[in-house]
mmCIF file of N, CA and C in Angstrom:
data_model
loop_
_atom_site.group_PDB
_atom_site.id
_atom_site.type_symbol
_atom_site.label_atom_id
_atom_site.label_comp_id
_atom_site.label_asym_id
_atom_site.label_seq_id
_atom_site.Cartn_x
_atom_site.Cartn_y
_atom_site.Cartn_z
ATOM 1 N N GLN A 1 2.222 -12.157 -8.619
ATOM 2 C CA GLN A 1 3.615 -11.843 -9.172
ATOM 3 C C GLN A 1 4.020 -9.962 -8.704
ATOM 4 N N VAL A 2 4.729 -9.823 -7.788
ATOM 5 C CA VAL A 2 4.682 -8.429 -7.587
ATOM 6 C C VAL A 2 5.449 -7.480 -8.631
ATOM 7 N N GLN A 3 4.557 -6.688 -9.100
ATOM 8 C CA GLN A 3 5.374 -5.544 -10.265
ATOM 9 C C GLN A 3 4.774 -4.517 -10.498
ATOM 10 N N LEU A 4 5.358 -3.597 -11.009
ATOM 11 C CA LEU A 4 4.624 -2.297 -11.626
ATOM 12 C C LEU A 4 4.917 -2.304 -13.114
ATOM 13 N N VAL A 5 4.052 -1.688 -13.863
ATOM 14 C CA VAL A 5 3.797 -1.888 -15.290
ATOM 15 C C VAL A 5 3.649 -0.479 -15.401
ATOM 16 N N GLU A 6 4.354 0.358 -16.363
ATOM 17 C CA GLU A 6 4.054 1.634 -16.684
ATOM 18 C C GLU A 6 3.590 1.419 -18.205
ATOM 19 N N SER A 7 2.854 2.653 -18.731
ATOM 20 C CA SER A 7 2.283 2.534 -19.901
ATOM 21 C C SER A 7 2.026 4.289 -20.248
ATOM 22 N N GLY A 8 1.737 4.375 -21.663
ATOM 23 C CA GLY A 8 1.281 5.768 -22.061
ATOM 24 C C GLY A 8 2.097 6.702 -22.657
ATOM 25 N N GLY A 9 3.213 6.122 -22.706
ATOM 26 C CA GLY A 9 4.502 7.077 -23.467
ATOM 27 C C GLY A 9 4.351 6.896 -24.812
ATOM 28 N N GLY A 10 5.261 7.764 -25.260
ATOM 29 C CA GLY A 10 4.910 7.969 -26.839
ATOM 30 C C GLY A 10 5.627 9.029 -27.284
ATOM 31 N N LEU A 11 5.370 9.586 -28.924
ATOM 32 C CA LEU A 11 5.861 10.565 -29.215
ATOM 33 C C LEU A 11 5.177 11.915 -29.306
ATOM 34 N N VAL A 12 5.343 12.909 -28.878
ATOM 35 C CA VAL A 12 4.404 13.786 -28.962
ATOM 36 C C VAL A 12 5.293 15.470 -29.000
ATOM 37 N N GLN A 13 4.885 16.340 -29.869
ATOM 38 C CA GLN A 13 5.150 17.428 -30.322
ATOM 39 C C GLN A 13 5.501 18.433 -28.845
ATOM 40 N N PRO A 14 6.261 19.414 -29.076
ATOM 41 C CA PRO A 14 6.450 20.126 -27.944
ATOM 42 C C PRO A 14 4.904 21.138 -27.908
ATOM 43 N N GLY A 15 4.844 21.273 -26.310
ATOM 44 C CA GLY A 15 3.551 21.863 -26.031
ATOM 45 C C GLY A 15 2.452 20.814 -25.835
ATOM 46 N N GLY A 16 2.503 19.861 -26.126
ATOM 47 C CA GLY A 16 1.495 18.524 -26.181
ATOM 48 C C GLY A 16 1.571 18.121 -24.721
ATOM 49 N N SER A 17 0.526 16.806 -24.454
ATOM 50 C CA SER A 17 0.138 16.465 -23.407
ATOM 51 C C SER A 17 0.469 14.866 -23.488
ATOM 52 N N LEU A 18 0.891 14.092 -22.442
ATOM 53 C CA LEU A 18 0.697 12.968 -22.314
ATOM 54 C C LEU A 18 0.365 12.723 -20.913
ATOM 55 N N ARG A 19 -0.365 10.971 -20.730
ATOM 56 C CA ARG A 19 -0.705 10.515 -19.517
ATOM 57 C C ARG A 19 -0.307 9.098 -19.330
ATOM 58 N N LEU A 20 0.957 9.174 -18.352
ATOM 59 C CA LEU A 20 1.441 7.958 -17.964
ATOM 60 C C LEU A 20 0.455 7.285 -16.987
ATOM 61 N N SER A 21 0.606 6.076 -17.170
ATOM 62 C CA SER A 21 -0.028 5.180 -15.869
ATOM 63 C C SER A 21 1.044 4.144 -15.516
ATOM 64 N N CYS A 22 1.056 3.841 -13.833
ATOM 65 C CA CYS A 22 1.665 2.740 -13.292
ATOM 66 C C CYS A 22 0.559 1.874 -12.595
ATOM 67 N N VAL A 23 0.686 0.732 -12.870
ATOM 68 C CA VAL A 23 -0.324 -0.162 -12.499
ATOM 69 C C VAL A 23 0.494 -1.300 -11.863
ATOM 70 N N ALA A 24 0.168 -1.198 -10.329
ATOM 71 C CA ALA A 24 0.886 -2.039 -9.669
ATOM 72 C C ALA A 24 -0.104 -3.693 -9.138
ATOM 73 N N SER A 25 0.659 -4.845 -9.129
ATOM 74 C CA SER A 25 0.308 -5.777 -8.831
ATOM 75 C C SER A 25 1.096 -6.780 -7.668
ATOM 76 N N GLY A 26 0.147 -7.426 -7.201
ATOM 77 C CA GLY A 26 0.873 -8.393 -6.596
ATOM 78 C C GLY A 26 0.888 -7.998 -4.725
ATOM 79 N N PHE A 27 0.144 -6.638 -4.823
ATOM 80 C CA PHE A 27 0.762 -6.252 -3.322
ATOM 81 C C PHE A 27 -0.577 -5.118 -3.051
ATOM 82 N N PRO A 28 -0.562 -4.404 -1.987
ATOM 83 C CA PRO A 28 -1.788 -3.396 -1.731
ATOM 84 C C PRO A 28 -1.090 -2.136 -1.800
ATOM 85 N N LEU A 29 -1.270 -1.411 -3.102
ATOM 86 C CA LEU A 29 -0.523 0.008 -3.298
ATOM 87 C C LEU A 29 -0.896 0.944 -2.477
ATOM 88 N N ASP A 30 -2.054 0.992 -1.664
ATOM 89 C CA ASP A 30 -2.324 1.626 -0.732
ATOM 90 C C ASP A 30 -1.117 2.409 0.751
ATOM 91 N N TYR A 31 -0.587 1.287 0.579
ATOM 92 C CA TYR A 31 0.582 1.583 1.797
ATOM 93 C C TYR A 31 1.882 1.949 1.484
ATOM 94 N N TYR A 32 1.916 2.299 0.192
ATOM 95 C CA TYR A 32 3.112 2.516 -0.400
ATOM 96 C C TYR A 32 3.082 4.326 -1.148
ATOM 97 N N ALA A 33 4.289 4.770 -1.123
ATOM 98 C CA ALA A 33 4.468 5.833 -2.006
ATOM 99 C C ALA A 33 4.888 5.696 -3.235
ATOM 100 N N VAL A 34 4.452 6.306 -4.114
ATOM 101 C CA VAL A 34 4.738 6.154 -5.624
ATOM 102 C C VAL A 34 5.460 7.210 -6.296
ATOM 103 N N GLY A 35 6.472 6.927 -6.917
ATOM 104 C CA GLY A 35 7.299 7.926 -7.310
ATOM 105 C C GLY A 35 7.702 7.759 -9.005
ATOM 106 N N TRP A 36 7.534 9.041 -9.677
ATOM 107 C CA TRP A 36 8.159 9.046 -10.717
ATOM 108 C C TRP A 36 9.711 9.182 -11.216
ATOM 109 N N PHE A 37 10.312 8.620 -12.061
ATOM 110 C CA PHE A 37 11.335 9.266 -12.520
ATOM 111 C C PHE A 37 11.670 9.029 -13.879
ATOM 112 N N ARG A 38 12.737 9.625 -14.284
ATOM 113 C CA ARG A 38 13.398 9.477 -15.595
ATOM 114 C C ARG A 38 14.549 9.531 -15.770
ATOM 115 N N GLN A 39 15.093 9.119 -17.332
ATOM 116 C CA GLN A 39 16.486 8.948 -17.502
ATOM 117 C C GLN A 39 16.684 9.177 -18.739
ATOM 118 N N ALA A 40 17.331 10.368 -19.374
ATOM 119 C CA ALA A 40 17.471 10.515 -20.465
ATOM 120 C C ALA A 40 19.004 10.076 -20.886
ATOM 121 N N PRO A 41 19.353 9.849 -22.062
ATOM 122 C CA PRO A 41 20.434 9.183 -22.575
ATOM 123 C C PRO A 41 21.599 9.716 -22.045
ATOM 124 N N GLY A 42 22.597 9.266 -21.597
ATOM 125 C CA GLY A 42 23.984 9.786 -20.908
ATOM 126 C C GLY A 42 23.642 10.718 -19.424
ATOM 127 N N LYS A 43 22.553 10.492 -19.275
ATOM 128 C CA LYS A 43 22.052 11.396 -17.809
ATOM 129 C C LYS A 43 21.871 10.207 -16.754
ATOM 130 N N GLU A 44 21.868 10.836 -15.300
ATOM 131 C CA GLU A 44 21.655 10.001 -14.214
ATOM 132 C C GLU A 44 19.922 10.204 -14.300
ATOM 133 N N ARG A 45 19.531 9.025 -13.402
ATOM 134 C CA ARG A 45 18.239 8.841 -13.327
ATOM 135 C C ARG A 45 17.824 10.244 -12.434
ATOM 136 N N GLU A 46 16.569 10.903 -12.798
ATOM 137 C CA GLU A 46 16.380 12.049 -12.197
ATOM 138 C C GLU A 46 14.664 11.794 -11.604
ATOM 139 N N GLY A 47 14.435 12.312 -10.165
ATOM 140 C CA GLY A 47 13.104 12.126 -9.730
ATOM 141 C C GLY A 47 12.515 13.330 -10.247
ATOM 142 N N VAL A 48 11.507 13.175 -10.535
ATOM 143 C CA VAL A 48 10.327 13.991 -11.094
ATOM 144 C C VAL A 48 9.166 14.475 -10.578
ATOM 145 N N SER A 49 8.433 13.260 -9.596
ATOM 146 C CA SER A 49 7.187 13.595 -8.569
ATOM 147 C C SER A 49 7.194 12.344 -8.054
ATOM 148 N N CYS A 50 6.234 12.470 -6.989
ATOM 149 C CA CYS A 50 6.240 11.477 -5.894
ATOM 150 C C CYS A 50 4.884 11.965 -5.131
ATOM 151 N N ILE A 51 4.043 10.755 -4.924
ATOM 152 C CA ILE A 51 2.913 10.961 -4.177
ATOM 153 C C ILE A 51 2.971 10.161 -2.928
ATOM 154 N N SER A 52 2.486 10.283 -1.535
ATOM 155 C CA SER A 52 2.502 9.720 -0.680
ATOM 156 C C SER A 52 1.376 8.562 -0.410
ATOM 157 N N ALA A 53 1.577 7.815 0.349
ATOM 158 C CA ALA A 53 0.389 6.549 0.427
ATOM 159 C C ALA A 53 -0.600 7.540 0.971
ATOM 160 N N ARG A 54 -1.935 7.377 0.869
ATOM 161 C CA ARG A 54 -3.159 7.402 1.126
ATOM 162 C C ARG A 54 -3.118 9.237 0.593
ATOM 163 N N ASP A 55 -2.413 9.396 -0.456
ATOM 164 C CA ASP A 55 -2.577 10.959 -1.303
ATOM 165 C C ASP A 55 -2.884 12.098 -0.304
ATOM 166 N N SER A 56 -1.925 12.469 0.975
ATOM 167 C CA SER A 56 -1.801 13.180 1.731
ATOM 168 C C SER A 56 -0.840 14.306 1.052
ATOM 169 N N TRP A 57 0.104 13.822 0.674
ATOM 170 C CA TRP A 57 1.160 14.796 0.038
ATOM 171 C C TRP A 57 1.568 14.555 -1.495
ATOM 172 N N ARG A 58 2.136 15.912 -2.294
ATOM 173 C CA ARG A 58 2.592 15.557 -3.674
ATOM 174 C C ARG A 58 3.718 16.340 -3.909
ATOM 175 N N HIS A 59 4.638 15.805 -4.386
ATOM 176 C CA HIS A 59 5.942 16.744 -4.924
ATOM 177 C C HIS A 59 6.123 16.437 -6.158
ATOM 178 N N TYR A 60 6.797 17.721 -6.512
ATOM 179 C CA TYR A 60 7.054 17.978 -7.789
ATOM 180 C C TYR A 60 8.494 18.118 -7.973
ATOM 181 N N SER A 61 9.382 17.894 -8.837
ATOM 182 C CA SER A 61 10.530 18.499 -9.358
ATOM 183 C C SER A 61 10.266 19.773 -9.725
ATOM 184 N N ASP A 62 11.629 21.036 -9.438
ATOM 185 C CA ASP A 62 11.458 22.347 -10.118
ATOM 186 C C ASP A 62 11.297 22.383 -11.582
ATOM 187 N N THR A 63 11.794 21.204 -12.094
ATOM 188 C CA THR A 63 11.886 21.303 -13.482
ATOM 189 C C THR A 63 10.329 20.952 -14.156
ATOM 190 N N VAL A 64 9.499 20.592 -13.214
ATOM 191 C CA VAL A 64 8.020 19.928 -14.215
ATOM 192 C C VAL A 64 7.045 20.619 -13.349
ATOM 193 N N GLN A 65 7.503 21.522 -12.050
ATOM 194 C CA GLN A 65 6.510 22.051 -11.373
ATOM 195 C C GLN A 65 5.419 22.621 -12.157
ATOM 196 N N ASP A 66 4.342 22.585 -11.844
ATOM 197 C CA ASP A 66 3.179 23.496 -12.832
ATOM 198 C C ASP A 66 2.803 23.058 -14.065
ATOM 199 N N ARG A 67 3.410 21.519 -14.480
ATOM 200 C CA ARG A 67 3.114 21.027 -15.531
ATOM 201 C C ARG A 67 2.677 20.077 -15.632
ATOM 202 N N PHE A 68 3.190 19.022 -14.533
ATOM 203 C CA PHE A 68 2.922 17.744 -14.053
ATOM 204 C C PHE A 68 2.018 17.619 -13.044
ATOM 205 N N ASN A 69 1.148 16.549 -12.992
ATOM 206 C CA ASN A 69 0.321 16.497 -12.183
ATOM 207 C C ASN A 69 0.335 15.114 -11.956
ATOM 208 N N ILE A 70 0.416 14.760 -10.865
ATOM 209 C CA ILE A 70 0.632 13.074 -10.308
ATOM 210 C C ILE A 70 -0.950 12.704 -9.292
ATOM 211 N N SER A 71 -1.514 11.722 -9.652
ATOM 212 C CA SER A 71 -2.667 11.050 -9.152
ATOM 213 C C SER A 71 -2.517 9.643 -8.966
ATOM 214 N N ARG A 72 -3.327 9.164 -7.735
ATOM 215 C CA ARG A 72 -3.516 7.782 -7.498
ATOM 216 C C ARG A 72 -4.818 7.413 -7.524
ATOM 217 N N ASP A 73 -5.441 6.332 -7.931
ATOM 218 C CA ASP A 73 -6.417 5.180 -7.505
ATOM 219 C C ASP A 73 -6.220 4.221 -7.060
ATOM 220 N N ASP A 74 -6.162 4.106 -5.798
ATOM 221 C CA ASP A 74 -5.540 2.540 -5.061
ATOM 222 C C ASP A 74 -6.686 1.827 -5.561
ATOM 223 N N ALA A 75 -8.179 2.106 -5.757
ATOM 224 C CA ALA A 75 -9.219 0.830 -6.157
ATOM 225 C C ALA A 75 -8.688 0.108 -7.097
ATOM 226 N N LYS A 76 -7.901 0.834 -7.979
ATOM 227 C CA LYS A 76 -7.414 0.433 -9.278
ATOM 228 C C LYS A 76 -5.866 -0.072 -9.219
ATOM 229 N N SER A 77 -5.402 0.172 -8.262
ATOM 230 C CA SER A 77 -3.828 -0.116 -8.101
ATOM 231 C C SER A 77 -3.141 0.594 -9.182
ATOM 232 N N THR A 78 -3.161 1.826 -9.544
ATOM 233 C CA THR A 78 -2.908 2.707 -10.344
ATOM 234 C C THR A 78 -2.361 4.241 -9.844
ATOM 235 N N VAL A 79 -1.029 4.511 -10.547
ATOM 236 C CA VAL A 79 -0.879 6.157 -10.292
ATOM 237 C C VAL A 79 -0.753 6.704 -11.752
ATOM 238 N N PHE A 80 -1.188 7.801 -11.868
ATOM 239 C CA PHE A 80 -0.826 8.534 -13.129
ATOM 240 C C PHE A 80 -0.039 9.381 -13.113
ATOM 241 N N LEU A 81 0.430 9.960 -14.438
ATOM 242 C CA LEU A 81 1.336 11.060 -14.404
ATOM 243 C C LEU A 81 1.125 12.115 -15.422
ATOM 244 N N GLN A 82 0.127 12.932 -15.293
ATOM 245 C CA GLN A 82 -0.303 13.941 -16.345
ATOM 246 C C GLN A 82 0.590 15.012 -16.928
ATOM 247 N N MET A 83 1.296 14.755 -18.210
ATOM 248 C CA MET A 83 2.296 15.782 -18.238
ATOM 249 C C MET A 83 1.570 16.569 -19.531
ATOM 250 N N ASN A 84 1.946 17.887 -19.158
ATOM 251 C CA ASN A 84 1.415 18.895 -20.252
ATOM 252 C C ASN A 84 2.344 19.852 -20.505
ATOM 253 N N SER A 85 2.134 20.678 -21.510
ATOM 254 C CA SER A 85 3.268 21.543 -22.054
ATOM 255 C C SER A 85 4.696 20.889 -22.145
ATOM 256 N N LEU A 86 4.515 19.614 -22.788
ATOM 257 C CA LEU A 86 5.663 18.943 -22.909
ATOM 258 C C LEU A 86 6.901 19.902 -23.675
ATOM 259 N N LYS A 87 8.220 19.602 -23.151
ATOM 260 C CA LYS A 87 9.526 20.492 -23.911
ATOM 261 C C LYS A 87 10.125 19.071 -24.136
ATOM 262 N N PRO A 88 10.830 19.649 -25.360
ATOM 263 C CA PRO A 88 11.883 18.260 -25.850
ATOM 264 C C PRO A 88 13.158 17.992 -24.618
ATOM 265 N N GLU A 89 13.169 18.797 -23.690
ATOM 266 C CA GLU A 89 14.283 18.466 -22.716
ATOM 267 C C GLU A 89 13.613 16.911 -21.621
ATOM 268 N N ASP A 90 12.302 16.961 -22.034
ATOM 269 C CA ASP A 90 11.357 16.096 -20.950
ATOM 270 C C ASP A 90 11.460 14.780 -21.735
ATOM 271 N N THR A 91 12.055 14.768 -22.680
ATOM 272 C CA THR A 91 12.354 13.410 -23.194
ATOM 273 C C THR A 91 13.175 12.561 -22.844
ATOM 274 N N ALA A 92 13.035 11.073 -22.282
ATOM 275 C CA ALA A 92 13.234 10.203 -21.352
ATOM 276 C C ALA A 92 12.793 9.212 -21.417
ATOM 277 N N VAL A 93 13.154 7.931 -20.614
ATOM 278 C CA VAL A 93 12.563 6.870 -19.981
ATOM 279 C C VAL A 93 11.951 7.252 -19.060
ATOM 280 N N TYR A 94 10.950 6.802 -18.553
ATOM 281 C CA TYR A 94 9.805 7.417 -17.665
ATOM 282 C C TYR A 94 9.757 5.868 -16.591
ATOM 283 N N TYR A 95 9.919 5.825 -15.452
ATOM 284 C CA TYR A 95 9.926 4.909 -14.678
ATOM 285 C C TYR A 95 8.919 5.501 -13.338
ATOM 286 N N CYS A 96 8.143 4.286 -13.004
ATOM 287 C CA CYS A 96 7.332 4.472 -11.515
ATOM 288 C C CYS A 96 8.098 3.629 -10.540
ATOM 289 N N ALA A 97 8.133 3.962 -9.340
ATOM 290 C CA ALA A 97 8.548 3.111 -8.100
ATOM 291 C C ALA A 97 7.806 3.193 -6.804
ATOM 292 N N THR A 98 8.145 2.379 -6.221
ATOM 293 C CA THR A 98 7.227 2.381 -5.044
ATOM 294 C C THR A 98 8.334 2.197 -3.661
ATOM 295 N N VAL A 99 7.987 2.739 -2.534
ATOM 296 C CA VAL A 99 8.569 2.461 -1.405
ATOM 297 C C VAL A 99 7.503 2.103 -0.143
ATOM 298 N N TYR A 100 7.623 1.242 0.809
ATOM 299 C CA TYR A 100 6.491 1.350 1.795
ATOM 300 C C TYR A 100 6.363 2.003 2.500
ATOM 301 N N GLY A 101 5.224 2.454 3.263
ATOM 302 C CA GLY A 101 5.364 3.341 4.178
ATOM 303 C C GLY A 101 4.654 4.872 3.802
ATOM 304 N N THR A 102 4.053 5.284 5.241
ATOM 305 C CA THR A 102 3.295 6.510 5.189
ATOM 306 C C THR A 102 3.923 7.671 5.249
ATOM 307 N N SER A 103 5.631 7.377 5.598
ATOM 308 C CA SER A 103 6.291 8.867 5.840
ATOM 309 C C SER A 103 6.912 9.459 4.586
ATOM 310 N N TRP A 104 6.775 8.364 3.428
ATOM 311 C CA TRP A 104 7.867 8.799 2.223
ATOM 312 C C TRP A 104 6.989 9.880 1.509
ATOM 313 N N CYS A 105 7.755 10.611 0.800
ATOM 314 C CA CYS A 105 7.280 11.948 0.360
ATOM 315 C C CYS A 105 6.357 12.669 0.945
ATOM 316 N N THR A 106 6.321 13.068 1.826
ATOM 317 C CA THR A 106 5.721 13.808 2.548
ATOM 318 C C THR A 106 6.583 15.071 3.399
ATOM 319 N N GLY A 107 5.937 16.158 3.490
ATOM 320 C CA GLY A 107 6.335 17.142 4.036
ATOM 321 C C GLY A 107 7.100 18.142 3.037
ATOM 322 N N PRO A 108 7.379 19.532 3.663
ATOM 323 C CA PRO A 108 7.968 20.259 2.412
ATOM 324 C C PRO A 108 9.368 20.101 1.850
ATOM 325 N N ASN A 109 10.257 19.251 2.558
ATOM 326 C CA ASN A 109 11.473 19.216 1.680
ATOM 327 C C ASN A 109 11.789 17.677 1.251
ATOM 328 N N VAL A 110 10.798 17.269 0.371
ATOM 329 C CA VAL A 110 11.193 15.786 -0.233
ATOM 330 C C VAL A 110 12.464 15.922 -0.965
ATOM 331 N N ILE A 111 13.268 14.963 -0.913
ATOM 332 C CA ILE A 111 14.464 14.528 -1.762
ATOM 333 C C ILE A 111 14.181 13.131 -2.679
ATOM 334 N N LEU A 112 14.184 13.210 -3.865
ATOM 335 C CA LEU A 112 13.705 12.299 -4.783
ATOM 336 C C LEU A 112 14.981 11.372 -4.792
ATOM 337 N N ASN A 113 15.167 10.481 -4.378
ATOM 338 C CA ASN A 113 16.667 9.914 -4.232
ATOM 339 C C ASN A 113 16.613 8.510 -4.660
ATOM 340 N N ALA A 114 16.553 8.165 -5.840
ATOM 341 C CA ALA A 114 16.355 6.806 -6.724
ATOM 342 C C ALA A 114 16.588 5.533 -5.583
ATOM 343 N N ALA A 115 18.285 5.768 -4.852
ATOM 344 C CA ALA A 115 18.375 4.772 -4.269
ATOM 345 C C ALA A 115 17.453 4.423 -2.938
ATOM 346 N N HIS A 116 16.326 5.029 -2.712
ATOM 347 C CA HIS A 116 15.443 4.944 -1.298
ATOM 348 C C HIS A 116 14.314 4.238 -1.893
ATOM 349 N N TRP A 117 14.247 3.831 -3.540
ATOM 350 C CA TRP A 117 12.760 3.411 -3.766
ATOM 351 C C TRP A 117 13.213 1.787 -4.065
ATOM 352 N N SER A 118 12.105 1.095 -3.752
ATOM 353 C CA SER A 118 12.658 -0.231 -3.724
ATOM 354 C C SER A 118 11.989 -1.048 -5.046
ATOM 355 N N LEU A 119 11.073 -1.252 -5.256
ATOM 356 C CA LEU A 119 10.393 -1.791 -6.804
ATOM 357 C C LEU A 119 10.369 -0.783 -7.966
ATOM 358 N N TRP A 120 10.622 -1.104 -8.805
ATOM 359 C CA TRP A 120 10.755 -0.284 -10.358
ATOM 360 C C TRP A 120 10.190 -1.147 -11.092
ATOM 361 N N GLY A 121 9.079 -0.138 -12.029
ATOM 362 C CA GLY A 121 8.698 -0.957 -13.362
ATOM 363 C C GLY A 121 9.826 -0.645 -14.632
ATOM 364 N N GLN A 122 9.302 -1.395 -15.616
ATOM 365 C CA GLN A 122 10.407 -1.244 -16.781
ATOM 366 C C GLN A 122 10.508 -0.303 -17.886
ATOM 367 N N GLY A 123 9.604 0.801 -17.205
ATOM 368 C CA GLY A 123 10.025 2.251 -17.890
ATOM 369 C C GLY A 123 9.002 2.072 -19.166
ATOM 370 N N THR A 124 8.792 3.370 -19.578
ATOM 371 C CA THR A 124 8.146 3.622 -20.698
ATOM 372 C C THR A 124 8.588 4.936 -21.633
ATOM 373 N N GLN A 125 8.900 4.992 -22.615
ATOM 374 C CA GLN A 125 9.742 5.789 -23.519
ATOM 375 C C GLN A 125 8.886 7.085 -23.784
ATOM 376 N N VAL A 126 9.066 8.594 -23.480
ATOM 377 C CA VAL A 126 8.425 9.587 -23.943
ATOM 378 C C VAL A 126 9.514 10.395 -24.570
ATOM 379 N N THR A 127 9.118 10.540 -25.740
ATOM 380 C CA THR A 127 9.725 11.832 -26.712
ATOM 381 C C THR A 127 9.047 12.699 -27.125
ATOM 382 N N VAL A 128 9.542 13.984 -26.749
ATOM 383 C CA VAL A 128 8.881 15.159 -27.293
ATOM 384 C C VAL A 128 9.733 15.821 -28.687
ATOM 385 N N SER A 129 9.104 15.834 -29.531
ATOM 386 C CA SER A 129 10.070 16.414 -30.791
ATOM 387 C C SER A 129 9.078 16.737 -31.873
ATOM 388 N N SER A 130 9.539 17.779 -32.605
ATOM 389 C CA SER A 130 8.591 18.090 -33.753
ATOM 390 C C SER A 130 8.752 17.563 -35.074
#
């Protein structure tokens, strides 16, 4: 079965850290770019980060730059999002998504448009609160 499954969300205090995982099954992840998006109540889905196929490029939105780190382990069909220095405004459901091809999420001017990503996970809730 072709699917993505996120895990690692939870409740954390401001300034804390969480590590999200996205496990792919049913297809070879190494030919796909992987993105992380988030959606807070009443807001549109927002692109957070992405990593290209073969890990040649990584991109972060301005709101998470220098706090989040994306990585991938294709041998385990898993992509990670390490989130540090979390803020209450990071509270959202976090989704991973994939798109096939080595040209996605490459170059200096990446635009994370959710409409371009074809396969989505079910999401994991991240709540940052004291």
